[in-house]
Amino acid sequence: MSGERPSASPAQRLLQVDTDLTAGAPRQVLAGSAAAGAMIAQLVFGKAARDALFLSTFPVSYLPATMICAAALSAVAVLFVSRALARHTPARVVPWLFVANAALFVGECLLALVSVRTATIVFYVHMGAFGATVISSFWSLVNERFDPHSAKRVVSRIATGGTLGGIVGSVIAWRVSTFLNVPALLLFLAGLNALCFVGARSLRGSSKNNADSRSATEPLVPVAALSLLRHRPYLRHLAGLVALLGVTSAFLDYVLAAQAATFASGRSLMAFFAVLYMSIALLGFVVQVLLSDVSLQKLGVSGTVATLPIAVGAAGVVAALLPGVATVVALRAIEAVLQNSLFRSAYELLYTPIAKERKRSLKLIIDVGLERTGIAVGSAITLLVIWLLPGSAQRVLLGATVAIAAASVLVARRLQVGYVSALEDSMRTRSLYLGETDPVASANTQSPVQTDAPEAGSANAAGAAHANRLPQARGAAATAPSARDPLLDATADLRSADLASIRRVLSARSLDPVLVPHVIPLLANDELAREVVSTLRSVARRVSGQLVDTLLDRSQSVVVRRRIPRVLRVCDGLVAVAGLTSGLADPLFEIRQQCGLAILRITERCPELMPPETQILTAVVQEVAADKQTWDSQRLQDALDDEDDEHADDIMRERSQSLEHVFTLLSLVYEPEPLKLAFRALGSEDDRLRGTALEYLENVLSAEIHERLWTYFGDLREYRRSERSRSELLDELQRLANEPYPA
């Protein structure tokens, strides 16, 4: 792109293939990273102070009961906040949640001046009940701000900011552990929440996707959200995974606290937890930076989520066999590192296909409600184990951690199918909504799996001129009717220049296959094309070999060859399909395009005639190579540099038709309806819908196909924003509506 122009033209923006929204909202990404950093800093600092204060004030056996109380109170917080998010938006609610969090810390500071023991209990319960609610609400704001495809990069970057914040928080906790008293610690936490408030206020700047106050989905109240959880397998699996991880967290928190209480107390406990969380934050940052994007690309969303229970299960086996401070600390560190890096980056993406109005209540209920339910269950199990097996409670809990980790892996593996299905539902819902609210945009996005491509005869002026010339009679014998042989009479009529005589033969009840060689050339005539196609279809199954020969004979008229697939689409035989599949390699795009549509029609009726998948995917790859001139960015850039807007619009229209053909071929291999939605979405003005389509394609297409076709997923929206292009495209769509050939 030229950097000298004050603003990029629509065609220039078409050259940009990657649709990462960070290019359009860098300040929001920076604000989100800063807010995440301050939020995780106060979380890490608060957890270190909480654990140290509690273990210095109360026996470790009190911990499970306190965790149960915190889980119960978190249910109240979830109901209150989820209702607020459903009625309003995360952008409006989240900043004030940080204000409320800061106010609670100030209140606990005042309470500590009166009774440290009481303040410690309130502080612990506050962190357990309200901290997770605030964090989940913040991430709702983040993944509602960006579409599913852009979120892959944005969430990772914001999570990196959070990880850096964790490092800062743990370092501060370590350095101040020797001289700050309890009230000062609580005031410091209140100050960090003030920073979070400022960052959240900056992040809430809405994108063009959220400019419309109307929505495609009604907001869910918490009760309705719970009902939805029961009826959607994807959401049930997600909730089940969170609950299982909550149980694991309860086990590990108790085992770690029990080990720490044996060798430290008071300020040394604060230093121990500060150093532990600092190490976790540093390792988490390294993992986040080096592995997060790679894992998402190679393992996918569900595979990246599964790394957490897999690693916890493996480390849990070692800790169960060799229980001790080192192995328990290593296990807790592995769990926390992956939880705050790989798992967080992938887990937040699982919510992006869900309609934001539903997500506002659902996410909080799953993130906090189900997690705290898991923690409460895990704490109750811990109390039971302590009561029944006090001497071997830690070993039993570590063994249970391994078992739950194995179950979590099985649940995580099932998320991929649900994630892709959720992407399909998101495209379908938003496409319907946009179709109702924007009829022009709806008309501008034709589906490759429902409509035929427009005729391209005008692309070859010489061929079109030749096509409109009727075959002329050669000699008197050819034009003189024979009273003795009806076939000779019909042949003479077909080869004459008399349209009435030709139509008389074409309108006969049945056509003798002997006449087919004389009928096929008539496809070149626009006035007769509809009747010729209809007549040939009546005998197409019997003469499919002749039709295929004409299609593949490159010496024949281009217009005739282009219209042969319209005849062959009624054939339910291997000969027709094999011929059409061979036609996908034709040098002329219009031939390849019509062959693809014909194969689609045949296989819709007779799926058993589907060509081998390898042949279709090979044709897709070859299409990129064969049509590389259409997708040559330099060609478009030259037109822009010459300020030739008409030429640039022609190139973009060619790209649109080329992309349509690619999706037609892909629909022979992959599920047609989602591909139809994805094709429409790529040309949508709605960034969230378009990002959902890109994310769906990235998850469905094989890596080889995805990499080769990435340039086909360029920003076609800009082509449709051009007044000239829109007018011309609407003309083409009108011509399609009045298509002179039978469907």
XYZ file of C-alpha atoms in Angstrom:
743
model
C 0.000 0.000 0.000
C 1.116 3.529 -0.655
C 1.953 5.338 2.531
C 1.705 8.809 0.900
C -2.064 8.914 0.591
C -3.934 10.509 3.497
C -6.444 7.699 3.668
C -6.608 4.319 1.993
C -9.204 3.914 -0.725
C -11.589 0.934 -0.614
C -9.583 -0.888 -3.256
C -6.342 -0.259 -1.389
C -7.767 -1.751 1.767
C -8.693 -4.803 -0.284
C -4.990 -5.586 -0.504
C -4.878 -6.254 3.237
C -5.543 -9.967 3.773
C -5.196 -10.213 7.547
C -8.271 -8.783 9.273
C -6.728 -8.421 12.713
C -8.710 -5.686 14.438
C -5.685 -4.614 16.409
C -4.750 -2.523 13.393
C -8.027 -0.633 13.819
C -8.087 -0.381 17.601
C -4.525 -0.302 18.977
C -5.494 1.964 21.843
C -8.184 -0.437 23.018
C -5.708 -3.333 22.928
C -3.174 -1.275 24.869
C -5.837 -0.241 27.387
C -6.958 -3.849 27.754
C -3.376 -4.990 28.342
C -2.836 -2.292 30.965
C -6.111 -3.094 32.729
C -5.336 -6.824 32.636
C -1.879 -6.128 34.043
C -3.246 -4.102 36.963
C -6.017 -6.655 37.548
C -3.678 -9.661 37.673
C -1.160 -7.686 39.747
C -3.796 -7.066 42.418
C -4.928 -10.694 42.147
C -1.420 -12.096 42.649
C -0.546 -9.594 45.370
C -3.904 -10.207 47.054
C -3.579 -13.998 46.943
C -0.097 -13.856 48.458
C -1.321 -11.555 51.243
C -4.522 -13.561 51.738
C -2.782 -16.926 52.054
C -0.043 -15.584 54.312
C -2.473 -13.776 56.610
C -4.839 -16.737 56.852
C -2.195 -19.375 57.561
C -0.538 -17.052 60.098
C -3.839 -16.483 61.908
C -5.747 -19.798 61.629
C -4.887 -23.538 61.399
C -4.760 -24.996 57.872
C -7.716 -27.250 58.738
C -9.937 -24.139 58.721
C -9.153 -23.532 55.057
C -11.726 -25.862 53.387
C -14.621 -24.448 55.436
C -13.590 -20.881 54.596
C -13.403 -21.783 50.911
C -16.935 -23.192 51.066
C -18.194 -19.916 52.578
C -16.462 -17.942 49.841
C -18.003 -20.200 47.175
C -21.487 -19.713 48.649
C -21.137 -15.933 48.672
C -19.773 -15.980 45.134
C -23.101 -17.466 43.998
C -24.840 -14.320 45.251
C -22.278 -12.132 43.491
C -22.735 -14.093 40.260
C -26.517 -13.659 40.274
C -26.245 -9.945 40.971
C -23.534 -9.181 38.417
C -24.935 -11.467 35.683
C -28.288 -9.695 35.938
C -26.513 -6.348 35.635
C -24.558 -7.549 32.586
C -27.748 -8.859 30.959
C -29.615 -5.601 31.458
C -26.721 -3.329 30.555
C -23.372 -4.193 28.929
C -19.913 -5.218 30.176
C -18.601 -1.880 28.902
C -20.870 -0.073 31.362
C -20.734 -2.511 34.283
C -17.100 -3.690 34.456
C -15.431 -0.349 35.332
C -17.762 0.067 38.292
C -17.051 -3.467 39.478
C -13.451 -2.354 39.979
C -14.733 0.625 41.959
C -16.805 -1.691 44.169
C -13.801 -3.984 44.626
C -11.660 -1.035 45.709
C -14.344 0.076 48.160
C -14.393 -3.376 49.760
C -10.615 -3.266 50.258
C -10.911 0.139 51.908
C -13.636 -1.211 54.210
C -11.442 -4.195 55.145
C -8.571 -1.798 55.862
C -10.738 0.054 58.385
C -11.870 -3.270 59.876
C -8.238 -4.394 60.296
C -7.609 -1.394 62.544
C -10.177 -2.884 64.934
C -9.673 -6.684 64.524
C -7.053 -8.316 62.318
C -8.627 -11.776 62.741
C -12.028 -10.583 61.555
C -10.470 -8.588 58.713
C -8.498 -11.679 57.639
C -11.673 -13.787 57.336
C -13.526 -11.034 55.476
C -10.512 -10.448 53.205
C -10.210 -14.161 52.357
C -13.925 -14.528 51.634
C -13.920 -11.292 49.599
C -11.053 -12.484 47.401
C -12.679 -15.865 46.875
C -16.228 -14.601 46.298
C -15.757 -11.372 44.352
C -12.317 -11.524 42.751
C -13.185 -14.186 40.177
C -16.443 -12.382 39.334
C -14.593 -9.197 38.457
C -12.004 -11.047 36.364
C -14.635 -13.000 34.428
C -16.608 -9.816 33.752
C -13.454 -8.117 32.478
C -12.820 -10.931 30.009
C -16.454 -10.682 28.878
C -15.698 -7.077 27.984
C -12.590 -8.143 26.066
C -14.058 -10.980 23.981
C -17.219 -8.982 23.291
C -15.077 -6.185 21.914
C -13.446 -8.357 19.217
C -14.645 -10.909 16.653
C -13.612 -14.606 16.947
C -10.798 -14.442 14.388
C -9.231 -11.215 15.664
C -9.673 -12.402 19.250
C -7.058 -15.122 18.674
C -4.381 -12.446 18.544
C -5.970 -9.819 20.744
C -6.765 -12.089 23.692
C -3.235 -13.464 23.594
C -1.767 -9.944 23.727
C -4.043 -8.785 26.516
C -3.328 -11.991 28.435
C 0.378 -11.228 28.027
C -0.252 -7.854 29.656
C -1.991 -9.673 32.486
C 0.952 -12.020 32.887
C 3.345 -9.067 33.124
C 1.042 -7.602 35.740
C 1.319 -10.840 37.691
C 5.103 -10.506 37.690
C 4.891 -6.927 38.949
C 2.378 -7.861 41.639
C 4.449 -10.756 42.928
C 7.644 -8.679 42.995
C 5.866 -5.955 44.956
C 4.461 -8.535 47.379
C 7.931 -9.938 47.899
C 9.547 -6.557 48.502
C 6.885 -5.155 50.848
C 6.355 -8.346 52.847
C 8.854 -7.238 55.502
C 7.526 -3.764 56.316
C 3.879 -3.228 55.246
C 1.170 -3.953 57.807
C -2.266 -5.360 57.008
C -4.113 -2.026 56.545
C -1.403 -0.757 54.194
C -1.594 -3.936 52.126
C -5.344 -3.527 51.710
C -5.025 0.144 50.708
C -2.454 -0.814 48.089
C -4.918 -3.331 46.603
C -7.575 -0.617 46.473
C -5.160 1.575 44.503
C -4.546 -1.189 41.944
C -8.307 -1.463 41.377
C -8.398 2.262 40.637
C -5.890 1.645 37.826
C -8.083 -1.190 36.547
C -11.039 1.211 36.466
C -9.149 3.625 34.199
C -8.052 0.828 31.824
C -11.529 -0.690 31.602
C -13.044 2.713 30.811
C -10.605 3.105 27.907
C -11.172 -0.431 26.630
C -14.914 -0.014 26.418
C -14.643 2.208 23.316
C -17.059 0.452 20.961
C -16.228 -0.775 17.509
C -18.417 -0.354 14.474
C -19.771 -3.817 15.131
C -21.356 -2.622 18.342
C -22.585 0.696 17.080
C -26.081 -0.570 16.495
C -28.049 -0.657 19.707
C -30.333 -3.327 18.359
C -29.304 -6.942 18.680
C -30.046 -10.237 17.038
C -30.585 -12.060 20.329
C -32.559 -11.136 23.420
C -30.503 -10.802 26.642
C -30.679 -13.766 28.980
C -31.558 -13.466 32.636
C -29.604 -15.874 34.885
C -32.476 -18.369 35.154
C -32.808 -18.552 31.367
C -29.025 -18.920 31.098
C -29.138 -21.946 33.393
C -31.895 -23.433 31.235
C -29.746 -22.903 28.146
C -26.875 -24.734 29.843
C -29.053 -27.805 30.236
C -30.038 -27.938 26.569
C -26.758 -27.085 24.791
C -24.107 -29.863 24.855
C -21.328 -27.409 24.017
C -22.166 -25.218 26.989
C -22.591 -28.252 29.240
C -19.124 -29.510 28.317
C -17.666 -26.057 28.922
C -19.385 -25.808 32.301
C -18.322 -29.334 33.207
C -14.692 -28.574 32.403
C -14.727 -25.440 34.562
C -16.339 -27.297 37.464
C -13.774 -30.108 37.283
C -10.920 -27.608 37.262
C -12.507 -25.911 40.281
C -12.417 -29.198 42.192
C -8.767 -29.619 41.218
C -7.975 -26.086 42.391
C -9.520 -26.780 45.821
C -7.414 -29.918 46.255
C -4.192 -28.200 45.214
C -4.808 -25.126 47.362
C -5.191 -27.277 50.465
C -2.195 -29.506 49.724
C 0.033 -26.480 49.024
C -1.150 -24.660 52.168
C -0.542 -27.767 54.271
C 3.001 -28.070 52.949
C 3.736 -24.349 53.402
C 2.453 -24.311 56.984
C 5.026 -26.917 57.972
C 8.076 -24.731 57.377
C 7.022 -21.042 57.420
C 4.862 -18.575 59.318
C 4.095 -14.868 59.534
C 6.042 -12.611 57.162
C 8.082 -15.562 55.894
C 4.838 -17.044 54.548
C 4.176 -13.791 52.722
C 7.649 -13.954 51.202
C 7.182 -17.639 50.297
C 3.919 -17.034 48.450
C 5.290 -13.874 46.828
C 8.316 -15.746 45.460
C 6.107 -18.642 44.351
C 3.675 -16.384 42.508
C 6.544 -14.378 41.031
C 8.067 -17.581 39.637
C 4.670 -18.613 38.291
C 4.207 -15.208 36.664
C 7.657 -15.284 35.042
C 7.165 -18.788 33.675
C 3.660 -17.881 32.559
C 5.001 -14.894 30.646
C 7.588 -17.037 28.861
C 5.007 -19.681 27.972
C 2.518 -17.023 26.855
C 4.982 -15.262 24.564
C 6.667 -18.344 23.106
C 3.900 -20.922 22.919
C 0.474 -19.296 22.994
C 0.106 -18.394 19.303
C 1.919 -21.553 18.209
C -0.325 -23.745 20.325
C -3.499 -22.123 19.019
C -2.340 -22.599 15.433
C -1.063 -26.162 15.804
C -3.354 -27.656 18.456
C -6.440 -25.552 17.906
C -8.601 -24.069 20.626
C -9.688 -27.307 22.306
C -6.197 -28.820 22.069
C -4.714 -25.781 23.791
C -7.361 -25.971 26.528
C -6.505 -29.644 27.059
C -2.837 -28.846 27.785
C -3.807 -27.792 31.316
C -5.425 -31.035 32.545
C -2.835 -33.138 30.685
C 0.068 -31.388 32.403
C -1.671 -31.401 35.805
C -2.398 -35.114 35.474
C 1.218 -35.932 34.612
C 2.639 -33.780 37.417
C 0.020 -35.132 39.818
C 1.229 -38.689 39.262
C 4.745 -37.662 40.283
C 3.505 -35.728 43.327
C 1.275 -38.630 44.454
C 4.165 -41.094 44.222
C 6.701 -38.707 45.802
C 4.757 -36.323 48.062
C 6.778 -33.431 49.440
C 7.257 -29.676 49.302
C 9.157 -29.707 45.990
C 6.725 -31.903 44.068
C 3.619 -30.178 45.460
C 5.009 -26.712 44.695
C 5.948 -27.890 41.181
C 2.438 -29.281 40.632
C 0.759 -26.068 41.821
C 3.150 -23.994 39.713
C 2.437 -26.013 36.557
C -1.297 -25.667 37.118
C -1.065 -21.902 37.672
C 1.372 -21.264 34.792
C -0.811 -23.015 32.228
C -4.012 -21.616 33.731
C -2.776 -18.045 33.245
C -1.186 -18.543 29.814
C -2.173 -21.240 27.312
C -5.450 -22.179 28.946
C -6.616 -18.574 29.382
C -5.773 -17.634 25.779
C -7.779 -20.557 24.398
C -10.552 -20.643 26.987
C -11.654 -17.065 26.305
C -11.942 -17.878 22.594
C -14.530 -20.559 23.349
C -17.004 -17.805 24.211
C -16.471 -15.647 21.119
C -19.040 -17.431 18.876
C -21.774 -17.061 21.521
C -24.121 -14.118 21.018
C -22.991 -11.330 23.320
C -26.440 -10.947 24.893
C -26.333 -14.593 25.984
C -22.656 -14.525 26.831
C -23.087 -11.724 29.364
C -24.962 -14.005 31.736
C -23.600 -17.369 30.614
C -19.931 -16.538 30.955
C -20.212 -15.300 34.499
C -22.327 -18.270 35.556
C -19.830 -20.715 34.037
C -16.610 -18.864 34.903
C -17.500 -18.089 38.479
C -20.652 -19.968 39.433
C -19.512 -23.352 38.148
C -15.898 -22.819 39.197
C -16.958 -21.890 42.730
C -19.332 -24.812 42.802
C -16.385 -27.031 41.913
C -14.293 -25.388 44.636
C -17.092 -25.910 47.168
C -17.412 -29.568 46.185
C -13.630 -29.999 46.297
C -13.458 -28.328 49.706
C -16.240 -30.566 51.043
C -14.391 -33.634 49.757
C -11.225 -32.305 51.400
C -12.980 -31.952 54.765
C -14.316 -35.491 54.435
C -10.880 -36.891 53.580
C -9.273 -35.019 56.494
C -11.880 -36.464 58.847
C -11.688 -40.042 57.537
C -7.982 -40.293 56.636
C -6.088 -37.560 58.516
C -2.723 -39.285 58.121
C -2.826 -39.685 54.346
C -5.138 -36.884 53.262
C -2.578 -35.212 51.006
C -1.737 -38.408 49.109
C -5.445 -39.201 48.613
C -6.166 -35.689 47.343
C -3.246 -35.871 44.896
C -4.552 -39.188 43.563
C -8.003 -37.638 43.159
C -6.392 -34.728 41.280
C -4.953 -37.147 38.722
C -8.335 -38.831 38.217
C -10.138 -35.514 37.748
C -7.452 -34.324 35.332
C -8.073 -37.410 33.171
C -11.805 -36.671 33.139
C -11.070 -33.037 32.235
C -9.030 -34.131 29.209
C -11.969 -36.167 27.897
C -14.312 -33.195 28.297
C -11.829 -30.794 26.654
C -11.490 -33.069 23.613
C -15.234 -32.772 22.999
C -15.142 -28.990 22.904
C -13.759 -28.733 19.345
C -16.886 -30.099 17.681
C -19.063 -27.848 19.808
C -16.842 -24.848 19.079
C -17.159 -25.295 15.317
C -20.899 -25.823 15.704
C -21.133 -22.623 17.761
C -19.290 -20.750 14.995
C -21.839 -22.065 12.485
C -24.735 -20.980 14.698
C -23.169 -17.562 15.155
C -22.789 -17.055 11.398
C -26.333 -18.289 10.793
C -27.903 -16.069 13.450
C -26.006 -12.936 12.529
C -26.485 -13.510 8.786
C -30.253 -13.740 9.292
C -30.199 -10.617 11.427
C -28.172 -8.648 8.903
C -30.387 -9.931 6.109
C -33.420 -8.492 7.887
C -31.846 -5.161 8.734
C -29.728 -4.527 5.624
C -31.410 -5.696 2.408
C -28.733 -4.154 0.187
C -25.946 -5.996 1.990
C -27.996 -9.162 1.824
C -28.421 -8.785 -1.912
C -24.718 -8.199 -2.343
C -23.692 -11.535 -0.853
C -24.684 -14.339 -3.186
C -24.114 -17.897 -2.093
C -21.941 -20.229 -4.139
C -24.000 -23.209 -3.041
C -27.432 -21.867 -3.921
C -27.191 -19.763 -7.068
C -25.516 -20.251 -10.398
C -22.675 -17.995 -11.380
C -23.555 -15.330 -13.976
C -22.843 -15.958 -17.616
C -19.423 -14.703 -18.634
C -19.874 -14.578 -22.405
C -18.944 -10.942 -22.567
C -15.413 -11.854 -21.522
C -14.645 -12.985 -25.055
C -16.036 -10.564 -27.614
C -14.875 -12.558 -30.571
C -16.309 -15.770 -29.157
C -19.629 -14.066 -28.461
C -19.835 -12.728 -31.999
C -19.131 -16.177 -33.364
C -21.654 -17.699 -30.949
C -24.542 -15.582 -32.247
C -24.045 -16.684 -35.842
C -26.335 -19.585 -36.720
C -24.814 -22.529 -38.534
C -25.369 -21.860 -42.216
C -26.596 -24.365 -44.766
C -24.021 -25.817 -47.099
C -25.461 -26.520 -50.491
C -28.990 -26.940 -51.750
C -29.175 -30.521 -50.549
C -28.753 -29.313 -46.981
C -31.658 -26.855 -47.158
C -34.095 -28.707 -49.362
C -36.646 -30.515 -47.211
C -37.064 -34.205 -47.822
C -40.552 -35.601 -47.874
C -39.299 -39.110 -47.387
C -37.133 -38.895 -44.218
C -38.271 -36.930 -41.100
C -34.740 -37.006 -39.668
C -33.369 -35.364 -42.801
C -36.124 -32.749 -42.579
C -35.303 -32.092 -38.913
C -31.588 -31.915 -39.669
C -32.220 -29.407 -42.434
C -34.378 -27.280 -40.122
C -31.763 -27.332 -37.375
C -29.033 -26.259 -39.786
C -31.135 -23.558 -41.410
C -31.239 -19.890 -40.428
C -34.969 -20.006 -39.823
C -35.659 -19.621 -36.092
C -39.250 -20.797 -36.482
C -38.139 -24.048 -38.146
C -35.507 -24.647 -35.484
C -37.989 -24.048 -32.671
C -40.421 -26.460 -34.288
C -37.840 -29.244 -34.039
C -36.815 -28.270 -30.507
C -40.417 -28.239 -29.303
C -41.094 -31.798 -30.442
C -42.175 -34.211 -27.714
C -38.901 -36.115 -27.909
C -35.607 -35.552 -29.637
C -33.947 -38.333 -31.563
C -30.361 -38.736 -30.269
C -29.211 -38.756 -33.894
C -30.019 -35.029 -34.035
C -27.924 -34.147 -30.961
C -24.745 -33.248 -32.962
C -26.851 -30.682 -34.819
C -28.512 -29.315 -31.702
C -25.353 -28.801 -29.603
C -23.945 -25.958 -31.784
C -27.199 -24.062 -31.258
C -26.176 -23.485 -27.646
C -24.063 -20.640 -28.980
C -27.146 -18.629 -29.922
C -28.511 -16.470 -27.086
C -32.032 -16.369 -28.547
C -32.326 -20.149 -28.624
C -30.167 -21.090 -25.643
C -32.968 -21.693 -23.170
C -34.902 -23.971 -25.519
C -31.743 -25.811 -26.600
C -30.732 -26.497 -22.991
C -34.207 -27.794 -22.193
C -34.279 -30.035 -25.280
C -30.830 -31.479 -24.669
C -31.692 -32.208 -21.052
C -34.503 -34.476 -22.226
C -31.936 -36.838 -23.793
C -28.844 -35.899 -21.783
C -28.623 -39.203 -19.915
C -28.527 -41.083 -23.224
C -25.954 -38.823 -24.908
C -23.805 -37.766 -21.947
C -20.699 -39.038 -23.744
C -21.269 -36.674 -26.695
C -21.882 -33.775 -24.338
C -18.705 -34.506 -22.363
C -16.687 -34.769 -25.580
C -17.927 -31.327 -26.636
C -17.203 -29.880 -23.201
C -13.602 -31.087 -23.231
C -12.964 -30.238 -26.925
C -11.125 -26.929 -26.696
C -11.575 -26.300 -30.422
C -15.316 -25.854 -29.862
C -16.993 -22.503 -29.245
C -16.339 -21.173 -25.744
C -20.015 -20.253 -25.332
C -21.126 -23.777 -26.294
C -18.669 -25.374 -23.891
C -19.699 -22.998 -21.118
C -23.348 -24.006 -21.483
C -22.772 -27.764 -21.745
C -22.507 -28.152 -17.912
C -26.013 -26.661 -17.622
C -27.219 -29.637 -19.619
C -25.076 -32.228 -17.855
C -26.323 -31.233 -14.411
C -29.448 -33.385 -14.924
C -27.374 -36.503 -15.604
C -27.080 -39.022 -12.785
C -24.177 -41.016 -14.120
C -20.454 -41.482 -13.683
C -19.675 -40.380 -17.242
C -21.125 -36.915 -16.686
C -19.447 -36.481 -13.295
C -16.082 -37.666 -14.616
C -16.316 -35.271 -17.555
C -17.280 -32.333 -15.381
C -14.467 -33.147 -12.952
C -12.026 -33.087 -15.869
C -13.505 -29.730 -16.843
C -12.326 -28.284 -13.527
C -8.830 -28.208 -15.027
C -9.860 -26.214 -18.131
C -7.741 -23.117 -18.870
C -10.869 -20.928 -19.055
C -12.330 -19.805 -15.749
C -15.925 -19.682 -16.978
C -15.705 -23.358 -17.977
C -14.305 -24.366 -14.592
C -16.947 -22.312 -12.829
C -19.879 -23.947 -14.653
C -18.419 -27.429 -14.192
C -18.198 -26.866 -10.438
C -21.829 -25.756 -10.244
C -22.982 -28.740 -12.300
C -21.132 -31.235 -10.076
C -22.725 -29.583 -7.054
C -26.226 -30.009 -8.487
C -25.649 -33.655 -9.399
C -24.184 -34.612 -6.045
C -26.999 -32.861 -4.185
C -29.354 -35.380 -5.785
C -26.983 -38.320 -5.821
C -24.326 -38.053 -3.092
C -22.944 -41.426 -4.127
C -21.638 -39.806 -7.345
C -19.387 -37.419 -5.436
C -15.888 -37.324 -7.000
C -13.029 -38.414 -4.720
C -12.177 -35.791 -2.137
C -8.558 -35.704 -3.261
C -9.607 -34.716 -6.789
C -11.738 -31.842 -5.549
C -9.084 -30.526 -3.162
C -6.507 -30.821 -5.931
C -8.818 -28.759 -8.137
C -9.080 -26.162 -5.365
C -5.306 -25.859 -5.117
C -4.978 -25.764 -8.899
C -7.601 -23.027 -9.018
C -5.344 -20.775 -6.985
C -2.451 -21.413 -9.329
C -4.544 -21.181 -12.508
C -6.196 -17.930 -11.452
C -3.160 -16.344 -9.850
C -3.354 -13.320 -12.150
C -6.729 -12.421 -10.639
C -5.170 -12.509 -7.160
C -1.965 -10.712 -8.120
C -1.814 -7.841 -5.641
C 0.696 -5.971 -7.781
C -1.811 -5.912 -10.647
C -4.353 -4.199 -8.417
C -1.722 -1.878 -6.958
C -0.712 -0.790 -10.474
C -4.321 0.079 -11.250
C -4.530 2.096 -8.046
C -1.261 3.893 -8.740
C -2.579 4.807 -12.212
C -5.823 6.005 -10.553
C -7.726 3.701 -12.885
C -10.754 3.078 -10.651
C -12.689 1.268 -13.353
C -9.881 -1.243 -13.897
C -9.492 -1.712 -10.137
C -13.228 -2.418 -9.824
C -13.000 -4.973 -12.637
C -10.161 -6.754 -10.853
C -12.107 -6.843 -7.608
C -15.187 -8.190 -9.372
C -13.034 -10.953 -10.856
C -11.805 -11.764 -7.343
C -15.355 -12.024 -6.095
C -16.302 -14.501 -8.849
C -13.097 -16.460 -8.312
C -13.770 -16.707 -4.583
C -17.316 -17.859 -5.292
C -16.011 -20.703 -7.452
C -13.546 -21.747 -4.746
C -16.381 -21.994 -2.226
C -18.449 -24.001 -4.689
C -15.652 -26.563 -4.872
C -15.143 -26.548 -1.103
C -18.848 -27.191 -0.573
C -18.368 -30.527 -2.365
C -16.055 -31.622 0.440
C -17.239 -29.722 3.508
C -20.686 -29.020 4.943
C -22.410 -26.777 2.350
C -24.640 -24.624 4.550
C -21.918 -23.281 6.878
C -19.739 -22.618 3.829
C -22.582 -20.663 2.284
C -22.824 -18.597 5.471
C -19.045 -18.133 5.564
C -18.994 -16.952 1.943
C -21.698 -14.384 2.644
C -19.942 -13.308 5.820
C -16.647 -12.616 4.018
C -18.423 -9.868 2.093
C -20.319 -8.517 5.075
C -19.925 -5.015 6.484
C -20.080 -6.569 9.957
C -16.576 -7.264 11.298
C -17.813 -9.670 13.977
C -19.656 -11.797 11.418
C -16.672 -11.738 9.082
C -14.268 -12.658 11.882
C -16.526 -15.549 12.855
C -16.403 -16.826 9.275
C -12.609 -16.607 9.159
C -12.343 -18.467 12.462
C -14.745 -21.152 11.209
C -12.766 -21.646 8.004
C -9.512 -21.813 9.942
C -10.939 -24.592 12.111
C -12.597 -26.573 9.315
C -10.181 -26.411 6.386
C -7.055 -28.503 6.427
C -3.822 -26.631 7.110
C -2.588 -27.051 3.514
C -5.827 -25.811 1.976
C -6.127 -22.961 4.462
C -2.600 -21.704 3.798
C -3.000 -21.861 0.036
C -6.397 -20.168 0.045
C -5.678 -17.431 2.549
C -5.348 -14.780 -0.170
C -8.829 -15.717 -1.364
C -10.207 -14.468 1.931
C -9.346 -10.845 1.207
C -11.495 -7.947 2.285
C -14.269 -8.155 -0.317
C -16.381 -5.722 1.685
C -14.535 -2.795 0.164
C -15.476 -3.877 -3.343
C -19.126 -3.687 -2.390
C -18.729 -0.275 -0.865
C -17.798 1.175 -4.252
C -20.793 2.840 -5.888
C -19.764 1.663 -9.336
C -19.247 -1.900 -8.188
C -22.486 -2.021 -6.230
C -24.477 -0.828 -9.230
C -22.832 -3.291 -11.564
C -23.211 -6.118 -9.081
C -26.902 -5.365 -8.600
C -27.306 -5.447 -12.388
C -25.729 -8.887 -12.435
C -27.958 -10.058 -9.605
C -31.011 -8.770 -11.474
C -29.889 -10.673 -14.552
C -29.523 -13.784 -12.428
C -33.070 -13.326 -11.165
C -34.263 -13.299 -14.791
C -31.936 -16.139 -15.796
C -33.062 -17.387 -19.256
C -31.920 -20.925 -18.558
C -33.889 -23.462 -16.577
C -32.564 -24.065 -13.065
